[in-house]
Coordinates of C-alpha atoms and ligand atoms in Angstrom, one line a residue:
M1348 CA 43.1 16.3 15.4
S1349 CA 45.9 13.6 15.0
E1350 CA 48.5 14.7 11.6
N1351 CA 47.9 10.5 10.1
Q1352 CA 49.7 11.3 6.7
T1353 CA 48.5 7.9 5.1
S1354 CA 45.1 8.5 5.7
L1355 CA 45.1 12.1 3.6
N1356 CA 45.5 10.7 0.1
S1357 CA 42.1 12.0 -1.3
C1358 CA 39.9 14.9 -1.8
A1359 CA 37.5 13.9 0.2
A1360 CA 40.0 13.0 3.5
W1361 CA 41.5 16.8 3.3
T1362 CA 37.7 18.0 2.7
E1363 CA 37.0 15.9 6.1
K1364 CA 39.9 17.1 7.8
A1365 CA 39.3 20.6 6.5
S1366 CA 35.7 20.8 8.0
Q1367 CA 37.0 19.8 11.6
I1368 CA 40.4 22.2 11.8
T1369 CA 40.8 24.7 14.4
I1370 CA 41.0 28.0 12.6
P1371 CA 43.2 30.5 14.4
A1372 CA 41.0 33.7 15.1
H1373 CA 42.9 36.1 16.9
S1374 CA 46.0 38.5 17.0
W1375 CA 49.4 36.8 18.6
V1376 CA 50.5 39.4 21.1
N1377 CA 53.1 38.9 24.3
G1378 CA 53.1 34.8 24.1
K1379 CA 48.9 34.8 24.0
P1380 CA 46.1 35.2 21.8
V1381 CA 44.4 38.7 22.1
A1382 CA 41.4 40.4 20.1
A1383 CA 41.7 43.9 18.7
L1384 CA 41.7 46.6 21.3
S1385 CA 38.6 48.2 19.8
G1386 CA 37.1 44.4 19.4
A1387 CA 37.0 45.3 15.4
T1388 CA 37.1 42.4 13.0
Q1389 CA 37.6 41.4 9.4
T1390 CA 36.4 38.3 7.7
C1391 CA 39.1 35.8 6.1
F1392 CA 37.6 34.2 3.1
N1393 CA 38.4 30.7 1.6
P1394 CA 39.6 31.9 -2.3
A1395 CA 38.6 28.8 -3.7
T1396 CA 35.2 28.7 -2.3
G1397 CA 34.0 32.3 -1.2
A1398 CA 33.1 30.4 2.4
V1399 CA 34.0 33.0 5.5
L1400 CA 37.0 31.0 7.1
A1401 CA 37.2 33.6 10.2
E1402 CA 36.7 37.0 11.6
L1403 CA 40.3 37.9 12.5
P1404 CA 41.1 40.9 15.0
D1405 CA 41.0 44.6 12.5
N1406 CA 44.3 45.6 14.3
A1407 CA 44.5 49.7 14.4
P1408 CA 47.3 51.8 15.6
E1409 CA 46.2 51.9 19.2
D1410 CA 47.2 47.9 18.9
A1411 CA 50.4 48.5 17.0
D1412 CA 51.5 51.1 19.8
A1413 CA 50.7 48.5 22.5
A1414 CA 52.7 45.5 20.7
V1415 CA 55.8 47.6 20.0
R1416 CA 55.6 48.5 23.7
V1417 CA 56.1 44.8 24.4
A1418 CA 58.3 44.3 22.0
R1419 CA 60.5 46.8 22.7
H1420 CA 60.5 46.1 26.5
T1421 CA 61.4 42.2 26.0
F1422 CA 64.3 43.4 23.5
N1423 CA 65.5 45.7 26.3
S1424 CA 65.2 43.2 28.8
G1425 CA 67.7 40.6 27.1
V1426 CA 65.6 37.7 27.5
W1427 CA 66.2 36.8 24.0
S1428 CA 68.8 39.2 22.4
A1429 CA 71.3 38.8 25.0
M1430 CA 70.5 34.9 25.2
A1431 CA 73.7 32.3 24.3
P1432 CA 73.2 31.9 20.5
K1433 CA 73.4 28.0 21.3
D1434 CA 70.2 28.4 23.6
R1435 CA 68.3 30.5 21.1
K1436 CA 69.3 27.8 18.4
R1437 CA 67.8 25.2 20.9
I1438 CA 64.6 27.1 20.8
L1439 CA 64.4 27.6 17.1
L1440 CA 65.3 24.1 16.1
R1441 CA 62.6 22.9 18.8
W1442 CA 59.8 25.3 17.0
A1443 CA 61.1 23.7 13.5
D1444 CA 60.2 20.4 15.1
L1445 CA 57.1 21.2 16.1
I1446 CA 56.1 22.7 12.9
E1447 CA 57.1 19.7 11.0
Q1448 CA 55.1 17.6 13.5
H1449 CA 51.9 20.1 12.8
Q1450 CA 52.7 20.4 8.9
H1451 CA 49.7 18.8 7.7
E1452 CA 47.5 21.3 9.7
I1453 CA 49.7 23.9 8.8
A1454 CA 49.4 22.7 4.9
L1455 CA 45.6 22.7 5.2
L1456 CA 45.4 26.2 7.0
E1457 CA 47.4 27.6 3.9
T1458 CA 45.2 25.6 1.1
L1459 CA 42.1 26.9 2.7
D1460 CA 43.5 30.7 2.8
V1461 CA 45.6 31.3 0.2
G1462 CA 43.5 28.7 -2.6
K1463 CA 46.7 26.8 -3.1
P1464 CA 47.0 23.3 -4.2
I1465 CA 47.1 21.0 -1.5
S1466 CA 50.1 19.1 -3.3
D1467 CA 52.3 22.3 -2.9
T1468 CA 51.7 23.6 0.5
L1469 CA 52.1 19.9 1.9
N1470 CA 55.4 19.2 -0.4
I1471 CA 56.7 22.5 -0.8
D1472 CA 55.5 25.7 1.5
A1473 CA 55.5 23.7 4.9
P1474 CA 58.8 22.1 4.5
S1475 CA 60.3 24.9 3.4
A1476 CA 59.5 26.8 6.3
V1477 CA 60.6 23.9 8.5
N1478 CA 64.3 23.9 6.6
T1479 CA 64.2 27.8 6.1
I1480 CA 64.0 27.8 10.6
R1481 CA 66.2 24.7 11.0
W1482 CA 69.2 26.1 8.9
T1483 CA 69.1 29.0 10.0
A1484 CA 69.1 28.3 13.6
E1485 CA 71.5 25.6 13.2
A1486 CA 74.4 28.3 11.7
I1487 CA 73.7 30.9 14.6
D1488 CA 76.0 29.9 17.0
K1489 CA 78.9 29.1 14.4
I1490 CA 78.8 32.4 13.2
Y1491 CA 82.2 34.1 14.6
G1492 CA 82.9 38.4 14.8
E1493 CA 85.9 39.6 13.5
I1494 CA 89.2 41.6 14.7
A1495 CA 90.3 43.8 12.5
P1496 CA 94.2 44.2 11.2
T1497 CA 95.7 46.9 13.2
A1498 CA 98.9 48.2 15.0
A1499 CA 100.3 46.2 18.1
G1500 CA 98.3 47.8 21.2
T1501 CA 95.4 48.4 19.7
L1502 CA 92.6 45.6 19.5
A1503 CA 89.5 46.3 17.4
L1504 CA 86.4 43.9 17.4
I1505 CA 84.1 44.0 15.0
Q1506 CA 80.7 42.6 15.9
R1507 CA 76.9 41.8 14.4
L1508 CA 74.4 43.1 16.7
P1509 CA 70.9 42.6 16.5
L1510 CA 68.8 45.5 15.0
G1511 CA 66.5 45.8 18.0
V1512 CA 62.5 45.6 17.4
V1513 CA 62.1 44.1 13.8
L1514 CA 58.9 44.9 11.3
A1515 CA 57.5 41.9 8.9
I1516 CA 55.1 42.7 6.2
V1517 CA 54.5 39.8 4.1
P1518 CA 52.1 39.4 1.3
W1519 CA 49.4 37.1 0.5
N1520 CA 50.9 35.2 -2.5
F1521 CA 53.8 32.7 -0.5
P1522 CA 52.3 33.7 3.2
L1523 CA 54.3 30.6 4.9
S1524 CA 57.6 30.9 3.1
T1525 CA 57.8 34.4 3.1
T1526 CA 57.0 34.4 6.8
A1527 CA 59.8 31.7 7.8
W1528 CA 62.2 33.5 5.4
K1529 CA 61.6 36.7 7.7
L1530 CA 61.1 35.3 10.9
A1531 CA 64.3 32.6 10.9
P1532 CA 67.0 35.1 10.3
A1533 CA 65.2 37.8 12.3
L1534 CA 64.6 35.8 15.6
A1535 CA 68.0 34.1 15.2
A1536 CA 69.9 37.6 15.1
G1537 CA 68.2 38.1 18.4
N1538 CA 65.8 40.6 17.3
S1539 CA 62.3 41.3 18.9
V1540 CA 59.5 41.0 15.7
I1541 CA 56.3 42.0 15.0
L1542 CA 55.2 40.5 11.7
K1543 CA 52.2 42.1 10.2
P1544 CA 50.8 39.3 7.6
D1545 CA 48.3 40.4 4.8
P1546 CA 45.0 40.6 6.2
K1547 CA 43.6 38.1 3.5
T1548 CA 46.2 35.5 4.5
P1549 CA 47.1 35.3 8.1
L1550 CA 46.7 31.9 9.5
T1551 CA 49.4 29.9 9.3
A1552 CA 51.8 33.1 10.3
L1553 CA 49.1 33.0 13.4
K1554 CA 49.8 29.0 13.9
L1555 CA 53.5 29.5 13.2
A1556 CA 53.4 32.0 16.4
A1557 CA 51.8 29.5 18.9
L1558 CA 54.3 26.8 17.9
A1559 CA 56.6 29.4 18.9
T1560 CA 55.8 30.0 22.1
E1561 CA 55.3 26.3 22.7
A1562 CA 58.9 25.6 21.8
G1563 CA 60.4 27.8 24.2
L1564 CA 60.4 31.5 22.6
P1565 CA 60.2 34.1 25.4
D1566 CA 56.9 36.0 25.4
G1567 CA 57.0 38.8 23.5
V1568 CA 59.7 38.3 21.0
L1569 CA 57.2 37.1 18.4
N1570 CA 54.2 39.2 17.7
V1571 CA 51.8 38.5 14.8
L1572 CA 49.2 41.3 14.2
P1573 CA 46.7 40.8 11.3
G1574 CA 45.7 44.2 9.5
D1575 CA 45.3 46.1 6.3
G1576 CA 47.9 48.0 5.0
I1577 CA 46.8 51.4 5.4
N1578 CA 45.4 51.4 8.8
L1579 CA 47.9 49.4 10.5
G1580 CA 51.4 48.6 8.0
Q1581 CA 51.8 52.3 7.5
H1582 CA 51.8 53.4 11.0
L1583 CA 54.0 50.6 12.2
S1584 CA 56.2 51.7 8.9
L1585 CA 56.2 55.0 11.0
H1586 CA 56.4 54.0 14.3
P1587 CA 59.4 55.5 15.7
D1588 CA 60.3 52.7 18.1
I1589 CA 61.0 50.3 15.3
D1590 CA 64.6 50.0 14.5
G1591 CA 64.3 47.6 11.2
Q1592 CA 61.7 46.8 8.5
T1593 CA 61.8 43.6 6.4
F1594 CA 59.3 43.6 3.5
T1595 CA 57.8 41.4 0.7
G1596 CA 54.9 42.6 -1.4
S1597 CA 54.7 45.2 -4.3
T1598 CA 57.2 47.7 -5.6
A1599 CA 54.5 50.6 -5.1
V1600 CA 54.1 49.6 -1.3
G1601 CA 57.6 48.9 -1.2
K1602 CA 58.5 53.1 -1.9
L1603 CA 56.3 54.1 0.8
L1604 CA 58.0 52.4 2.9
M1605 CA 61.4 53.7 2.2
Q1606 CA 59.5 57.1 2.5
Y1607 CA 58.3 56.3 5.7
A1608 CA 61.7 55.2 7.0
G1609 CA 62.4 58.8 5.9
Q1610 CA 60.1 60.4 7.2
S1611 CA 60.4 58.8 10.4
N1612 CA 63.8 57.2 12.3
L1613 CA 65.8 56.2 9.3
K1614 CA 64.7 52.4 10.2
R1615 CA 66.8 50.1 8.1
T1616 CA 64.6 49.2 4.8
F1617 CA 65.0 45.6 3.1
L1618 CA 62.7 45.1 0.6
E1619 CA 61.8 42.0 -1.5
L1620 CA 59.4 43.2 -4.4
G1621 CA 57.9 42.4 -8.2
G1622 CA 59.4 40.8 -10.9
K1623 CA 58.8 40.3 -14.8
S1624 CA 61.4 37.8 -15.3
A1625 CA 62.5 36.6 -18.8
N1626 CA 62.8 33.1 -19.6
I1627 CA 64.8 33.0 -22.2
V1628 CA 64.7 29.7 -24.8
F1629 CA 67.5 29.4 -27.8
A1630 CA 67.3 27.1 -30.5
D1631 CA 69.7 24.8 -29.3
A1632 CA 68.1 24.4 -26.3
D1633 CA 66.5 20.7 -25.0
L1634 CA 63.1 22.3 -26.3
D1635 CA 60.7 19.7 -24.6
K1636 CA 62.4 20.3 -21.2
A1637 CA 62.2 24.4 -22.0
A1638 CA 58.4 24.1 -23.2
L1639 CA 57.7 22.5 -20.4
W1640 CA 59.3 24.8 -18.0
A1641 CA 57.8 27.5 -19.7
A1642 CA 54.6 26.4 -18.4
V1643 CA 56.0 25.8 -14.9
A1644 CA 57.2 29.0 -14.6
G1645 CA 53.9 31.0 -15.5
F1646 CA 51.5 29.0 -14.2
Y1647 CA 52.7 27.6 -10.5
N1648 CA 50.8 28.9 -8.0
C1649 CA 48.5 30.7 -10.7
G1650 CA 51.4 33.0 -11.9
Q1651 CA 50.9 34.7 -8.5
T1652 CA 54.7 34.3 -8.0
C1653 CA 57.0 37.5 -8.0
T1654 CA 59.9 35.0 -9.8
A1655 CA 57.1 34.2 -12.2
G1656 CA 59.0 33.5 -16.0
T1657 CA 56.4 35.8 -17.4
R1658 CA 58.4 36.8 -20.4
L1659 CA 59.0 33.7 -22.4
L1660 CA 61.9 35.2 -24.8
V1661 CA 62.3 32.6 -28.0
Q1662 CA 64.7 32.4 -30.9
Q1663 CA 62.6 33.3 -33.6
S1664 CA 63.8 30.0 -35.6
V1665 CA 62.1 28.2 -33.0
Y1666 CA 59.2 30.5 -31.9
D1667 CA 55.9 28.9 -33.6
E1668 CA 57.5 25.4 -32.9
V1669 CA 57.8 26.7 -29.0
I1670 CA 54.7 28.0 -28.5
E1671 CA 52.9 25.0 -29.7
R1672 CA 54.6 23.1 -27.2
V1673 CA 54.0 25.4 -24.3
I1674 CA 50.2 25.3 -25.5
E1675 CA 50.1 21.5 -25.2
N1676 CA 52.0 21.7 -21.7
S1677 CA 49.4 23.8 -20.1
Q1678 CA 47.0 21.2 -20.8
S1679 CA 47.6 20.0 -17.4
W1680 CA 47.4 23.5 -15.7
T1681 CA 43.8 23.4 -15.2
P1682 CA 42.5 25.5 -12.2
G1683 CA 40.6 22.6 -10.1
N1684 CA 39.6 22.2 -6.1
P1685 CA 42.9 22.8 -4.1
L1686 CA 42.1 20.0 -1.8
D1687 CA 42.1 17.8 -4.1
P1688 CA 45.9 16.2 -4.1
D1689 CA 45.9 16.1 -8.3
T1690 CA 45.0 19.7 -8.6
R1691 CA 48.2 21.6 -9.9
M1692 CA 46.7 25.0 -10.3
G1693 CA 44.4 26.3 -7.6
A1694 CA 42.5 29.7 -6.8
V1695 CA 43.3 33.3 -7.6
I1696 CA 43.4 35.1 -4.2
D1697 CA 40.6 37.0 -5.0
Q1698 CA 37.8 38.7 -7.5
N1699 CA 39.6 42.0 -7.5
Q1700 CA 42.6 40.1 -8.6
I1701 CA 40.8 38.2 -11.1
N1702 CA 39.6 41.6 -12.3
T1703 CA 43.1 43.1 -13.0
I1704 CA 44.3 39.8 -14.5
Q1705 CA 41.3 40.3 -17.0
K1706 CA 42.4 44.2 -17.4
Y1707 CA 45.4 43.1 -18.7
I1708 CA 44.4 40.5 -20.8
Q1709 CA 41.8 43.0 -22.7
I1710 CA 44.9 45.7 -22.8
G1711 CA 47.3 42.7 -24.4
Q1712 CA 44.5 42.7 -27.1
Q1713 CA 44.4 46.0 -27.6
E1714 CA 48.1 46.6 -27.9
G1715 CA 47.8 43.9 -30.6
A1716 CA 49.3 40.7 -28.9
R1717 CA 48.1 37.6 -30.2
L1718 CA 45.8 35.5 -27.9
V1719 CA 46.8 31.9 -28.0
L1720 CA 45.8 30.1 -24.8
G1721 CA 43.1 30.7 -22.4
G1722 CA 42.3 34.3 -21.2
K1723 CA 39.2 33.7 -19.1
P1724 CA 38.2 33.4 -15.6
V1725 CA 36.8 29.8 -14.9
A1726 CA 33.2 29.5 -13.5
D1727 CA 33.7 26.4 -10.6
S1728 CA 30.8 24.2 -10.1
G1729 CA 28.4 27.0 -8.1
A1730 CA 30.3 28.3 -5.5
N1731 CA 32.1 31.6 -5.4
G1732 CA 35.4 30.1 -6.0
C1733 CA 38.0 32.6 -8.2
F1734 CA 39.8 30.8 -10.6
H1735 CA 41.2 31.5 -14.2
Q1736 CA 42.7 29.5 -17.2
A1737 CA 46.7 29.4 -18.0
T1738 CA 46.8 32.3 -20.6
L1739 CA 49.7 32.6 -23.2
F1740 CA 50.0 35.9 -25.8
A1741 CA 52.3 35.3 -28.7
D1742 CA 53.4 38.3 -30.9
V1743 CA 54.2 40.2 -27.8
D1744 CA 56.5 43.5 -28.2
N1745 CA 58.7 43.9 -25.1
N1746 CA 57.4 47.4 -25.1
M1747 CA 53.6 46.5 -24.6
T1748 CA 52.1 47.0 -21.2
I1749 CA 51.5 43.4 -20.2
A1750 CA 55.7 42.7 -21.3
Q1751 CA 56.3 45.6 -18.9
E1752 CA 53.9 45.2 -15.7
E1753 CA 53.5 42.8 -13.3
I1754 CA 49.9 41.2 -13.9
F1755 CA 50.5 38.8 -10.5
G1756 CA 48.3 36.0 -12.8
P1757 CA 48.5 32.7 -15.0
V1758 CA 49.4 35.3 -18.2
V1759 CA 52.4 34.7 -19.9
S1760 CA 53.9 37.2 -22.9
A1761 CA 56.2 35.0 -25.7
I1762 CA 58.5 37.5 -27.2
P1763 CA 60.8 36.5 -30.2
F1764 CA 64.5 37.4 -30.4
K1765 CA 67.2 36.9 -32.4
D1766 CA 70.4 36.7 -30.6
A1767 CA 72.0 36.6 -27.4
A1768 CA 72.8 40.3 -27.4
D1769 CA 69.1 41.0 -28.3
A1770 CA 68.0 38.5 -25.7
I1771 CA 70.1 40.2 -23.1
R1772 CA 68.7 43.4 -24.4
I1773 CA 65.0 42.6 -24.2
A1774 CA 65.5 40.9 -20.9
N1775 CA 66.9 44.1 -19.1
D1776 CA 64.3 46.3 -20.8
S1777 CA 62.8 46.2 -17.4
R1778 CA 62.4 47.8 -14.3
Y1779 CA 62.5 44.9 -12.2
G1780 CA 65.5 42.4 -11.7
L1781 CA 64.3 39.6 -9.7
A1782 CA 64.9 36.2 -12.0
G1783 CA 64.9 34.3 -15.3
A1784 CA 66.4 31.4 -16.8
V1785 CA 68.1 30.7 -20.0
W1786 CA 67.9 27.4 -21.9
S1787 CA 70.6 26.5 -24.3
Q1788 CA 73.1 23.5 -24.5
N1789 CA 76.0 25.7 -25.2
I1790 CA 77.7 26.6 -22.4
S1791 CA 78.8 29.8 -23.6
T1792 CA 75.8 30.9 -24.8
A1793 CA 74.2 29.9 -21.6
L1794 CA 76.8 31.5 -19.2
S1795 CA 77.0 34.5 -21.1
V1796 CA 73.6 35.5 -21.3
A1797 CA 73.1 34.4 -17.4
N1798 CA 75.8 36.8 -16.8
G1799 CA 74.7 39.8 -19.1
V1800 CA 70.7 39.6 -17.2
R1801 CA 70.8 42.1 -14.3
T1802 CA 68.5 40.1 -12.0
G1803 CA 68.9 38.5 -8.6
T1804 CA 68.7 35.0 -9.4
M1805 CA 69.2 33.5 -13.3
G1806 CA 68.9 29.6 -14.1
V1807 CA 70.6 27.7 -16.3
N1808 CA 68.7 25.0 -18.3
N1809 CA 66.3 25.1 -15.4
Y1810 CA 63.4 27.2 -13.8
F1811 CA 62.9 27.8 -10.2
G1812 CA 66.2 26.5 -8.6
G1813 CA 67.8 27.1 -5.6
D1814 CA 67.4 26.4 -1.9
I1815 CA 68.0 28.1 1.5
T1816 CA 71.8 28.0 0.6
V1817 CA 71.5 30.9 -1.3
P1818 CA 70.4 34.3 -1.1
F1819 CA 67.3 35.4 -2.5
G1820 CA 66.1 38.8 -3.6
G1821 CA 66.4 41.6 -6.8
F1822 CA 68.0 44.1 -8.7
G1823 CA 66.5 47.2 -9.7
E1824 CA 62.7 47.9 -8.8
S1825 CA 62.8 44.6 -7.4
G1826 CA 64.1 45.6 -4.1
N1827 CA 67.2 45.7 -2.2
G1828 CA 67.2 43.3 0.9
R1829 CA 68.0 39.1 0.7
D1830 CA 66.3 36.7 2.2
K1831 CA 67.7 33.1 2.7
S1832 CA 71.5 32.0 3.3
L1833 CA 73.9 33.6 5.9
H1834 CA 73.3 36.7 3.7
A1835 CA 70.0 37.4 4.9
L1836 CA 71.5 37.5 8.8
N1837 CA 72.7 41.1 7.5
D1838 CA 69.3 42.5 7.0
Y1839 CA 68.9 42.0 10.6
S1840 CA 71.9 43.2 12.4
E1841 CA 74.4 46.5 13.0
L1842 CA 77.7 45.7 12.6
K1843 CA 79.7 47.5 15.9
T1844 CA 83.0 48.5 16.4
T1845 CA 85.0 48.1 19.4
W1846 CA 88.3 49.8 19.6
I1847 CA 90.5 48.9 22.4
E1848 CA 94.1 50.4 23.2
Y1849 CA 96.4 48.8 26.0
Ligands
NAD424 P1 51.4 44.6 -1.1 O1 52.4 45.1 -1.6 O2 49.9 45.1 -1.6 O3 50.9 44.3 0.0 C1 51.9 43.7 0.3 C2 51.9 43.9 2.1 O4 52.1 45.0 2.6 C3 50.8 43.2 2.6 O5 50.7 42.9 3.8 C4 49.7 44.7 2.8 O6 48.8 44.9 4.0 C5 50.7 45.7 3.2 N1 50.7 47.0 2.8 C6 50.0 47.6 1.9 N2 49.8 48.9 1.7 C7 50.6 49.0 2.8 C8 51.2 50.6 3.1 N3 50.5 51.4 2.8 N4 52.2 50.7 4.5 C9 52.1 48.9 4.9 N5 52.1 47.8 4.5 C10 51.0 47.9 3.3 O7 51.6 43.1 -2.2 P2 50.5 42.1 -2.9 O8 49.6 42.5 -3.5 O9 49.6 41.7 -1.4 O10 51.6 41.0 -3.0 C11 52.0 40.8 -4.3 C12 53.2 41.4 -4.5 O11 54.7 41.1 -3.6 C13 54.0 41.0 -6.0 O12 54.2 42.5 -6.5 C14 54.7 40.3 -6.2 O13 55.8 40.7 -6.9 C15 55.4 40.6 -4.5 N6 56.5 39.4 -4.2 C16 57.5 39.6 -3.8 C17 58.4 38.4 -4.0 C18 59.7 39.0 -3.5 O14 60.5 38.0 -2.7 N7 60.5 39.5 -4.2 C19 58.1 37.6 -3.0 C20 56.5 37.4 -2.9 C21 55.5 38.3 -3.6

C-alpha cells in the first residue's frame, strides 16, 4: 500500500485504507513471525466499532521460555551487545527511517487498535516514536565512561554495561509511544529485549519489530510476545533468566512486578505507573488559556492518559467562572469516528473501561460532587463502539473517591482552593506524583507552587509540555523509573568498575 499523504485527508480515504491494511497476526521471535506453540489465539477488537481486527497468538509460559532462550543466546553471542555503538546507531537510525516511511500505516494500525483519532496517531504518536528512536540512537556513540580520581599507580574505569535480557511490559493507552520509550534506550544500550504488549493493543509493536529486522537488527535481539498479564506477564516477570524489567501500567500491577522480582532473581525493576495530577489555576492566570487547556488536560485520549489533569484546582474567587469556561471549551470534545481527521476524541478502549468510568461517576454523585457536564456513555450509530462523554464534576472535595483514585476516562474533578499553600497541600494529598501544572501570571506564585508540588513533571502556564530531551516518570506510587532523555539509559545498564594497579 503506498504511503500517499495527500490523498489521506478525509474519513472516506482512511476508511478505504483501513479496508486494505494488512493486520499483523503473529508474535515476532528470532526475527520471524511465529504462532503460539499451542496454536492458541485471542481476538483483538477495534474499540470504535467492535469489529474483529485479528486473531493474535495467545502466548503461554512455554512461548515465554522459548523467547527468553533466544534472547539470552543472542545477548551472550555479542552480536548486538558487543557491537560498536556507532554500528548499533546506524541500524537504529535505519529503523527510525523505516518507521517514518510507514507512518501512515502505523498510525492507522494504532487508530484501529486503540480507538484514538487518526489525527493524533499520525501527528503525535507516530512522529514521537520516530523521534524517540532517532534521538536515542544518535546519542549512543557520544556517551563516555569515567575514570575515577584515584591515587597514582591505580586506574579505575567506570563503564555502563547492558543489563542483559530486558522484559518490557506496556499498556493499551499509548502502545506505540510507550513501546518506543522502552525499546529505544533498551536496544541502544545493547540489551536483548522481550516486549509484552497488552493483548488488546499489540499491532504497532509487531509492525515495529518487523521493521527492526528489515533495518538490520540481528535476529533474536527484539522479540514481541502478545499475551495477557496473568498467563504470560507474570511468568516473564518471575523468570530467573531475565535481568531487568521495565513497565508502564497500573500501580497495582507495578507493585506485583516488584514482588515478582523479589521472589525470583531481583531483576532490576523500573516502573511508570498511574497518576491523579493537579492542574492548578490561580485567579491571576490567563483564564482563557487555562480553561482551554483544562479541557485538553482532562479529555485528550479520552482521559486514558497517566498524566491527565484529572484534578482541576481553581482559586475560589474565579472558581465559578473557570468552571463555565471549561464547559464551553468542552463542546469541542465530543466523541467521534477515529478515522475522521476532524475527530478530537475517539473511543474508550472497551466496555469494561466504560463500566469503570460509570462506576466512578455514580460514586462521585453519591459522595456529593455536582455533575455539571456529561456523565454518560455515547451510543454511536448502530455499531458496537465504546464512547463516553466528556465529564466534569464541581464542588469536589479532595478526600472524595473521584479525587483520589485514577478513573482513566474523560472525567475531571474541580476542587476550589484558597491560596498557594492550600493549593500545594491539596495537590500533594495524593498517593501519586506524576504530572501537573500551575497557571499564574505571577512568576513567584507559579514557581513556588511548581517547586512545592511533589511530582515528576510540572508545567508552568502549559499542560503536557516536554519532549524527548527531558526525563519522564513519577514520584511516590507513580513509579520509580524514568523514560526519555539520556537518564532513561540508566534504567537499562549496570555500572561496572575495573580497578587497575600498575
Ligand atoms: P495494567 O497494569 O492493567 O496493564 C499494563 C500491562 O501489564 C499490560 O500489558 C498487562 O497485560 C500487563 N499485566 C497485567 N497484569 C500483570 C501481571 N500480573 N504480571 C505481569 N504483567 C501484567 O494497566 P492498563 O490498565 O493496561 O493501563 C493503564 C495504566 O497505565 C494506568 O494506571 C495508567 O496511569 C498507566 N500508565 C502510566 C504511564 C506512565 O508513564 N506513568 C503511561 C501510560 C499509562
